[in-house]
Amino acid sequence: MKNHLNKGLLIFSTYLLLAVETFAQTPKYVGYRGGFDIGSQGVKMSVIGFYFQNNKLRYKLVYDRQETVGLVKGMETNGGKLRPADIQEAIAFVQEMMEDAKSVYKLTNKDFVIYASSGINIASNIADLDALAQKNLAMRVNINMPAKAEATYGARAGLAREDFDSAILVDVGGGNTKGGILQKYVGADGRERYTFKSYNIEYGARRLSERVLKRTSNFDAYAKDLKGMVEDSIAPLIRSSLNDNPEIRSATRNIVYTTGGASYQFITWLVPEKVQEEILEFKYDDLLNFYNMLQTPDGWAEFETRKFDNIKDAKLKELMIRDHDKATKKVYNRDACLAGISLILQAVKEIGNPERKTFYFTRDAYWINTTVYDLYKGDFQLK
């Protein structure tokens, strides 16, 4: 489906290099806007640049940053409530990151939006997060983002347009597992449009791992209990949610796009040299191999300490090292990564026939980017 290198074009390699150089030029941005996702992994910020191409407004991620805050861990140990210290740390990071971006991209507070993701907005005291943001930043936090809306934005951002009619999104975050399909319909004006058919459970990589860790004392016991909980408790929840939209299981849906922290760690382990590619194909067996690797005594340690001394391209090597450092230190530890991969595997198993499906990882299925675009696109008009 996505044969990025056509064999016939290899003859014209010199021409291609020149073409790539031309098309890879930085767009001429007409402005920038930013968004914050306060979620299960902490605080993430995206700054996107707006530009016009062929008279159409488009956007591109120009800067992102992530800082870890133990929000979900706090909820698991604090009766479903966010801990005050975690709320304070999250808002402090928002303030620090926003001030940095404001100075570089010449923005003001009104050019940013702040969301509490669906992974944490189920906390009974989520309003305290909004209250502190109003006090310290004079800004509101949107604390009502539903998982379906996140998944819809993620699908729009991450699925290749030509795959809309055949793809399923599997998005395992830190606080929940969600996804679905874009389904075509004809609007009242006669035009074809897409609606999102979704599934969702309130268990993600970090929430599931924290729940299992409460009752285990070592990794072997953790892995065994995790497997049992996924098969006995999580699987029926996924199945029930899928039953609400049986179209997701249609045989015509033969492509699976995965995204989320654990998927990112997996793809960094599998093909670290492809750090610059947005959509990457992999096999179902690759996912199983990563799952098995995580349970070996030395697998995670070898992943953490991987070196790239054989990479001759200095720029590529720098990108690979930075990406690897983020994947092994800024996302999940071994426990949470195993929980995330377990959820992916169970989700695709419940969807059905994983051995017959084509799998892709998408880097760009990040809902906050599309949300920022939708909120601020009216600020820019073609002159």
Coordinates of C-alpha atoms in Angstrom, one line a residue:
M1 CA 0.0 0.0 0.0
K2 CA 2.7 2.4 0.9
N3 CA 5.7 1.5 -1.3
H4 CA 7.6 4.6 -0.6
L5 CA 10.4 3.5 -2.9
N6 CA 9.3 2.4 -6.4
K7 CA 11.9 0.2 -8.0
G8 CA 11.6 1.9 -11.3
L9 CA 12.4 5.3 -9.8
L10 CA 15.8 4.1 -8.5
I11 CA 17.2 4.8 -12.0
F12 CA 16.5 8.4 -11.4
S13 CA 18.2 8.6 -8.0
T14 CA 20.0 11.9 -8.8
Y15 CA 16.7 13.5 -9.8
L16 CA 15.0 12.2 -6.7
L17 CA 17.7 13.6 -4.4
L18 CA 17.2 17.0 -5.9
A19 CA 13.4 16.7 -5.7
V20 CA 13.5 15.6 -2.1
E21 CA 15.7 18.6 -1.3
T22 CA 13.2 20.9 -2.9
F23 CA 10.1 19.5 -1.2
A24 CA 11.8 19.1 2.2
Q25 CA 12.3 22.9 2.5
T26 CA 10.8 24.4 5.5
P27 CA 7.3 25.9 4.8
K28 CA 6.9 29.6 5.0
Y29 CA 4.9 29.9 8.2
V30 CA 2.3 32.6 8.7
G31 CA 2.1 32.0 12.4
Y32 CA 2.3 29.6 15.3
R33 CA 0.0 28.3 18.0
G34 CA 0.5 25.9 20.9
G35 CA -1.4 23.3 22.9
F36 CA -0.8 21.4 26.2
D37 CA -2.0 17.9 27.0
I38 CA -1.9 17.2 30.7
G39 CA -2.3 13.5 30.8
S40 CA -1.2 10.2 32.3
Q41 CA 2.4 10.6 31.2
G42 CA 2.7 14.1 32.5
V43 CA 2.7 17.3 30.5
K44 CA 3.2 17.5 26.7
M45 CA 3.4 20.6 24.7
S46 CA 3.1 21.0 20.9
V47 CA 3.8 24.1 18.9
I48 CA 2.5 23.9 15.3
G49 CA 3.3 26.2 12.4
F50 CA 0.5 27.3 10.0
Y51 CA 1.3 27.8 6.3
F52 CA -0.4 27.9 3.0
Q53 CA 0.2 25.3 0.3
N54 CA -1.8 25.5 -3.0
N55 CA -4.0 28.1 -1.4
K56 CA -5.0 25.7 1.4
L57 CA -4.1 26.2 5.1
R58 CA -2.0 23.4 6.5
Y59 CA 0.0 22.8 9.6
K60 CA 3.2 21.2 10.8
L61 CA 4.6 20.3 14.2
V62 CA 7.6 22.6 14.8
Y63 CA 8.4 21.9 18.4
D64 CA 7.3 19.5 21.1
R65 CA 8.4 18.8 24.7
Q66 CA 7.3 16.3 27.3
E67 CA 7.9 16.3 31.1
T68 CA 6.9 13.4 33.4
V69 CA 4.5 13.9 36.3
G70 CA 3.1 10.9 38.2
L71 CA -0.6 11.9 37.7
V72 CA -2.0 8.4 37.1
K73 CA 0.3 6.8 39.7
G74 CA -1.0 9.4 42.2
M75 CA -4.6 8.6 41.3
E76 CA -4.1 4.9 41.8
T77 CA -2.6 5.5 45.3
N78 CA -5.0 8.3 46.3
G79 CA -8.4 6.9 45.8
G80 CA -8.9 8.1 42.3
K81 CA -8.0 11.7 43.2
L82 CA -5.1 13.7 41.8
R83 CA -2.5 14.5 44.5
P84 CA -2.1 18.2 45.2
A85 CA 1.7 18.0 44.7
D86 CA 1.2 16.5 41.2
I87 CA -1.3 19.2 40.3
Q88 CA 1.2 21.9 41.3
E89 CA 4.0 20.2 39.4
A90 CA 1.9 19.9 36.3
I91 CA 0.9 23.5 36.2
A92 CA 4.5 24.6 37.0
F93 CA 5.7 22.6 34.0
V94 CA 3.0 24.2 31.8
Q95 CA 4.1 27.7 32.9
E96 CA 7.8 26.9 32.3
M97 CA 7.3 25.3 28.9
M98 CA 4.9 28.1 27.8
E99 CA 7.2 30.9 28.7
D100 CA 10.0 29.2 26.8
A101 CA 7.9 28.7 23.6
K102 CA 6.4 32.2 23.9
S103 CA 9.9 33.8 23.7
V104 CA 11.0 31.7 20.7
Y105 CA 7.8 31.9 18.6
K106 CA 6.6 35.3 19.7
L107 CA 3.4 34.1 21.2
T108 CA 1.1 35.2 24.1
N109 CA -1.0 33.2 26.5
K110 CA -4.1 33.5 24.2
D111 CA -2.2 31.6 21.6
F112 CA -2.1 28.4 23.7
V113 CA -4.8 26.0 24.8
I114 CA -4.6 23.6 27.8
Y115 CA -6.4 20.2 28.0
A116 CA -6.6 17.6 30.6
S117 CA -6.6 14.3 28.6
S118 CA -9.3 11.6 29.0
G119 CA -6.7 9.5 30.9
I120 CA -6.9 11.8 34.0
N121 CA -10.0 13.9 33.6
I122 CA -12.0 11.1 35.3
A123 CA -10.3 12.1 38.6
S124 CA -12.9 13.3 41.1
N125 CA -10.9 16.4 41.9
I126 CA -10.0 17.3 38.3
A127 CA -11.5 20.8 38.8
D128 CA -8.5 21.5 41.1
L129 CA -6.2 21.4 38.1
D130 CA -8.3 24.0 36.3
A131 CA -8.5 26.2 39.5
L132 CA -4.7 26.3 39.9
A133 CA -4.2 27.1 36.2
Q134 CA -6.6 30.0 36.6
K135 CA -4.8 31.2 39.7
N136 CA -1.3 30.9 38.4
L137 CA -1.7 31.5 34.6
A138 CA -5.0 33.2 34.3
M139 CA -5.9 30.4 31.9
R140 CA -8.5 27.7 31.9
V141 CA -7.9 24.0 31.5
N142 CA -10.4 22.1 29.4
I143 CA -11.3 19.2 31.7
N144 CA -14.1 17.7 29.6
M145 CA -12.3 16.1 26.7
P146 CA -13.9 12.7 26.1
A147 CA -11.9 9.7 25.0
K148 CA -13.9 9.5 21.7
A149 CA -13.0 13.1 20.8
E150 CA -9.3 12.4 21.5
A151 CA -9.4 9.3 19.3
T152 CA -11.2 11.1 16.5
Y153 CA -8.6 13.9 16.4
G154 CA -5.9 11.2 16.6
A155 CA -7.4 9.3 13.6
R156 CA -7.6 12.5 11.6
A157 CA -4.0 13.3 12.3
G158 CA -2.4 9.9 12.0
L159 CA -4.2 7.8 9.4
A160 CA -3.1 8.1 5.8
R161 CA -6.0 9.5 3.8
E162 CA -6.1 6.6 1.4
D163 CA -6.6 4.2 4.3
F164 CA -9.6 5.8 5.9
D165 CA -12.0 3.1 4.6
S166 CA -9.8 0.1 5.6
A167 CA -7.9 1.2 8.8
I168 CA -8.5 0.7 12.5
L169 CA -6.8 2.9 15.1
V170 CA -5.4 1.3 18.3
D171 CA -4.3 4.0 20.7
V172 CA -3.0 2.8 24.0
G173 CA -2.2 5.8 26.3
G174 CA -1.2 5.9 29.8
G175 CA -4.7 6.2 31.3
N176 CA -6.9 4.5 28.7
T177 CA -7.1 2.4 25.6
K178 CA -9.2 3.8 22.7
G179 CA -9.5 3.9 18.9
G180 CA -11.9 3.0 16.2
I181 CA -12.6 3.6 12.5
L182 CA -13.5 6.5 10.3
Q183 CA -16.7 5.6 8.5
K184 CA -18.0 7.3 5.4
Y185 CA -21.5 8.7 5.1
V186 CA -23.3 11.2 2.8
G187 CA -24.2 14.5 4.4
A188 CA -27.4 16.5 3.8
D189 CA -25.6 18.5 1.2
G190 CA -24.8 15.3 -0.8
R191 CA -21.1 15.4 0.1
E192 CA -19.2 12.4 1.4
R193 CA -18.0 12.8 5.0
Y194 CA -16.6 10.7 7.8
T195 CA -17.8 10.0 11.3
F196 CA -15.8 8.2 14.0
K197 CA -16.9 4.8 15.4
S198 CA -15.0 4.3 18.6
Y199 CA -14.2 1.9 21.4
N200 CA -12.7 2.8 24.8
I201 CA -11.8 1.3 28.1
E202 CA -10.4 3.1 31.1
Y203 CA -7.2 1.1 31.4
G204 CA -4.0 2.3 29.8
A205 CA -0.4 1.3 30.1
R206 CA 0.4 3.3 33.3
R207 CA -3.0 2.8 35.0
L208 CA -2.9 -1.0 34.4
S209 CA 0.7 -1.4 35.5
E210 CA 0.1 0.6 38.7
R211 CA -3.0 -1.6 39.5
V212 CA -1.0 -4.9 39.1
L213 CA 2.1 -3.6 40.9
K214 CA 0.0 -3.0 44.0
R215 CA -0.2 -6.8 44.6
T216 CA 3.1 -8.1 43.3
S217 CA 6.6 -8.1 44.7
N218 CA 8.8 -9.0 41.7
F219 CA 8.8 -8.8 37.9
D220 CA 8.0 -12.5 37.3
A221 CA 5.0 -12.2 39.6
Y222 CA 4.0 -8.9 37.9
A223 CA 4.2 -10.4 34.4
K224 CA 2.1 -13.4 35.4
D225 CA -0.6 -11.3 37.2
L226 CA -0.6 -8.8 34.3
K227 CA -1.3 -11.6 31.8
G228 CA -4.1 -12.9 33.9
M229 CA -5.7 -9.6 34.4
V230 CA -5.5 -8.7 30.7
E231 CA -7.1 -12.0 29.7
D232 CA -9.6 -12.3 32.4
S233 CA -10.7 -8.7 33.1
I234 CA -9.5 -6.4 30.4
A235 CA -10.5 -8.6 27.4
P236 CA -14.2 -8.6 28.3
L237 CA -14.1 -4.8 28.6
I238 CA -12.6 -4.4 25.2
R239 CA -15.0 -6.9 23.7
S240 CA -18.0 -5.1 25.2
S241 CA -16.9 -1.8 23.9
L242 CA -16.3 -3.2 20.4
N243 CA -19.8 -4.7 20.4
D244 CA -21.2 -1.2 20.5
N245 CA -19.7 -0.6 17.0
P246 CA -19.5 -4.0 15.2
E247 CA -18.3 -2.2 12.0
I248 CA -14.9 -2.0 13.6
R249 CA -14.6 -5.8 13.3
S250 CA -15.5 -5.8 9.6
A251 CA -13.4 -8.0 7.4
T252 CA -12.8 -5.0 5.1
R253 CA -10.9 -3.4 7.9
N254 CA -7.6 -5.1 7.2
I255 CA -5.1 -2.4 8.3
V256 CA -4.2 -1.5 11.9
Y257 CA -2.5 1.7 12.9
T258 CA -1.0 1.7 16.4
T259 CA 0.0 4.8 18.4
G260 CA 0.8 5.8 22.0
G261 CA 3.8 5.6 24.3
A262 CA 4.3 1.8 24.2
S263 CA 3.9 1.7 20.4
Y264 CA 6.5 4.4 20.2
Q265 CA 8.9 2.4 22.4
F266 CA 8.3 -0.7 20.3
I267 CA 9.1 1.0 17.0
T268 CA 12.2 2.7 18.4
W269 CA 13.4 -0.8 19.5
L270 CA 12.5 -2.3 16.1
V271 CA 13.8 0.3 13.6
P272 CA 15.7 3.0 15.4
E273 CA 17.3 4.2 12.1
K274 CA 13.8 5.2 10.8
V275 CA 13.4 8.0 13.3
Q276 CA 12.5 10.5 10.6
E277 CA 9.6 8.5 9.0
E278 CA 6.1 9.3 10.1
I279 CA 4.4 6.0 9.1
L280 CA 6.2 2.7 9.5
E281 CA 5.0 -0.7 8.5
F282 CA 5.7 -3.7 10.8
K283 CA 4.6 -7.3 11.2
Y284 CA 2.4 -8.7 13.9
D285 CA 5.2 -11.1 14.8
D286 CA 7.4 -8.0 15.5
L287 CA 5.0 -7.0 18.1
L288 CA 5.0 -10.5 19.7
N289 CA 8.8 -10.5 19.6
F290 CA 8.9 -7.2 21.5
Y291 CA 6.4 -8.5 24.0
N292 CA 8.6 -11.6 24.6
M293 CA 11.8 -9.5 24.8
L294 CA 10.3 -7.4 27.6
Q295 CA 10.0 -10.6 29.7
T296 CA 13.5 -11.8 29.2
P297 CA 16.0 -11.1 32.1
D298 CA 18.2 -8.8 30.1
G299 CA 16.0 -7.6 27.3
W300 CA 15.0 -4.2 28.7
A301 CA 18.5 -3.5 30.0
E302 CA 19.9 -4.2 26.5
F303 CA 17.3 -1.9 24.9
E304 CA 18.1 0.9 27.4
T305 CA 21.9 0.7 26.8
R306 CA 21.8 0.3 23.0
K307 CA 24.6 2.2 21.2
F308 CA 24.7 3.5 17.7
D309 CA 28.4 3.6 17.1
N310 CA 28.0 2.0 13.6
I311 CA 25.9 4.9 12.3
K312 CA 28.2 7.0 10.1
D313 CA 25.7 9.8 9.3
A314 CA 26.3 12.3 12.2
K315 CA 22.9 14.0 11.9
L316 CA 21.1 10.7 11.8
K317 CA 23.1 9.3 14.7
E318 CA 22.2 12.4 16.8
L319 CA 18.5 12.0 16.0
M320 CA 18.6 8.3 16.8
I321 CA 20.3 8.9 20.2
R322 CA 17.8 11.6 21.1
D323 CA 14.9 9.4 20.1
H324 CA 16.2 6.4 22.0
D325 CA 16.8 8.5 25.1
K326 CA 13.2 9.7 24.9
A327 CA 11.8 6.2 24.4
T328 CA 13.7 4.6 27.3
K329 CA 13.7 7.5 29.8
K330 CA 10.8 9.8 29.1
V331 CA 7.9 7.4 28.4
Y332 CA 7.4 4.2 30.3
N333 CA 9.5 1.9 32.4
R334 CA 9.6 -1.8 31.7
D335 CA 6.5 -2.6 33.7
A336 CA 4.3 0.0 32.1
C337 CA 5.7 -0.7 28.6
L338 CA 4.8 -4.4 29.0
A339 CA 1.3 -3.4 30.1
G340 CA 0.9 -1.2 27.1
I341 CA 2.1 -3.8 24.6
S342 CA -0.2 -6.3 26.4
L343 CA -3.2 -4.0 25.8
I344 CA -2.3 -3.5 22.1
L345 CA -2.0 -7.3 21.6
Q346 CA -5.3 -7.9 23.4
A347 CA -7.1 -5.1 21.5
V348 CA -6.0 -6.4 18.0
K349 CA -6.9 -10.0 19.1
E350 CA -10.4 -8.8 20.1
I351 CA -10.8 -6.9 16.8
G352 CA -10.0 -10.2 15.1
N353 CA -7.6 -12.0 12.7
P354 CA -4.4 -10.1 13.6
E355 CA -2.3 -12.5 11.6
R356 CA -4.1 -11.4 8.4
K357 CA -3.8 -7.6 9.0
T358 CA -1.2 -5.1 7.9
F359 CA 0.2 -3.1 10.7
Y360 CA 1.6 0.5 10.8
F361 CA 2.9 2.7 13.5
T362 CA 2.0 6.4 13.1
R363 CA 4.0 9.1 14.9
D364 CA 1.5 11.8 14.1
A365 CA -1.7 10.5 15.6
Y366 CA -1.4 13.0 18.4
W367 CA -4.8 14.6 19.1
I368 CA -3.6 17.9 20.5
N369 CA -2.0 18.9 17.2
T370 CA -5.2 18.5 15.3
T371 CA -7.1 20.2 18.1
V372 CA -4.8 23.2 18.0
Y373 CA -5.3 23.4 14.2
D374 CA -9.1 23.3 14.5
L375 CA -9.2 25.9 17.2
Y376 CA -6.9 28.5 15.6
K377 CA -7.3 28.0 11.9
G378 CA -9.6 30.9 11.7
D379 CA -6.8 33.2 12.8
F380 CA -5.1 32.8 9.4
Q381 CA -6.4 34.0 6.0
L382 CA -4.8 33.8 2.6
K383 CA -3.8 37.3 1.5

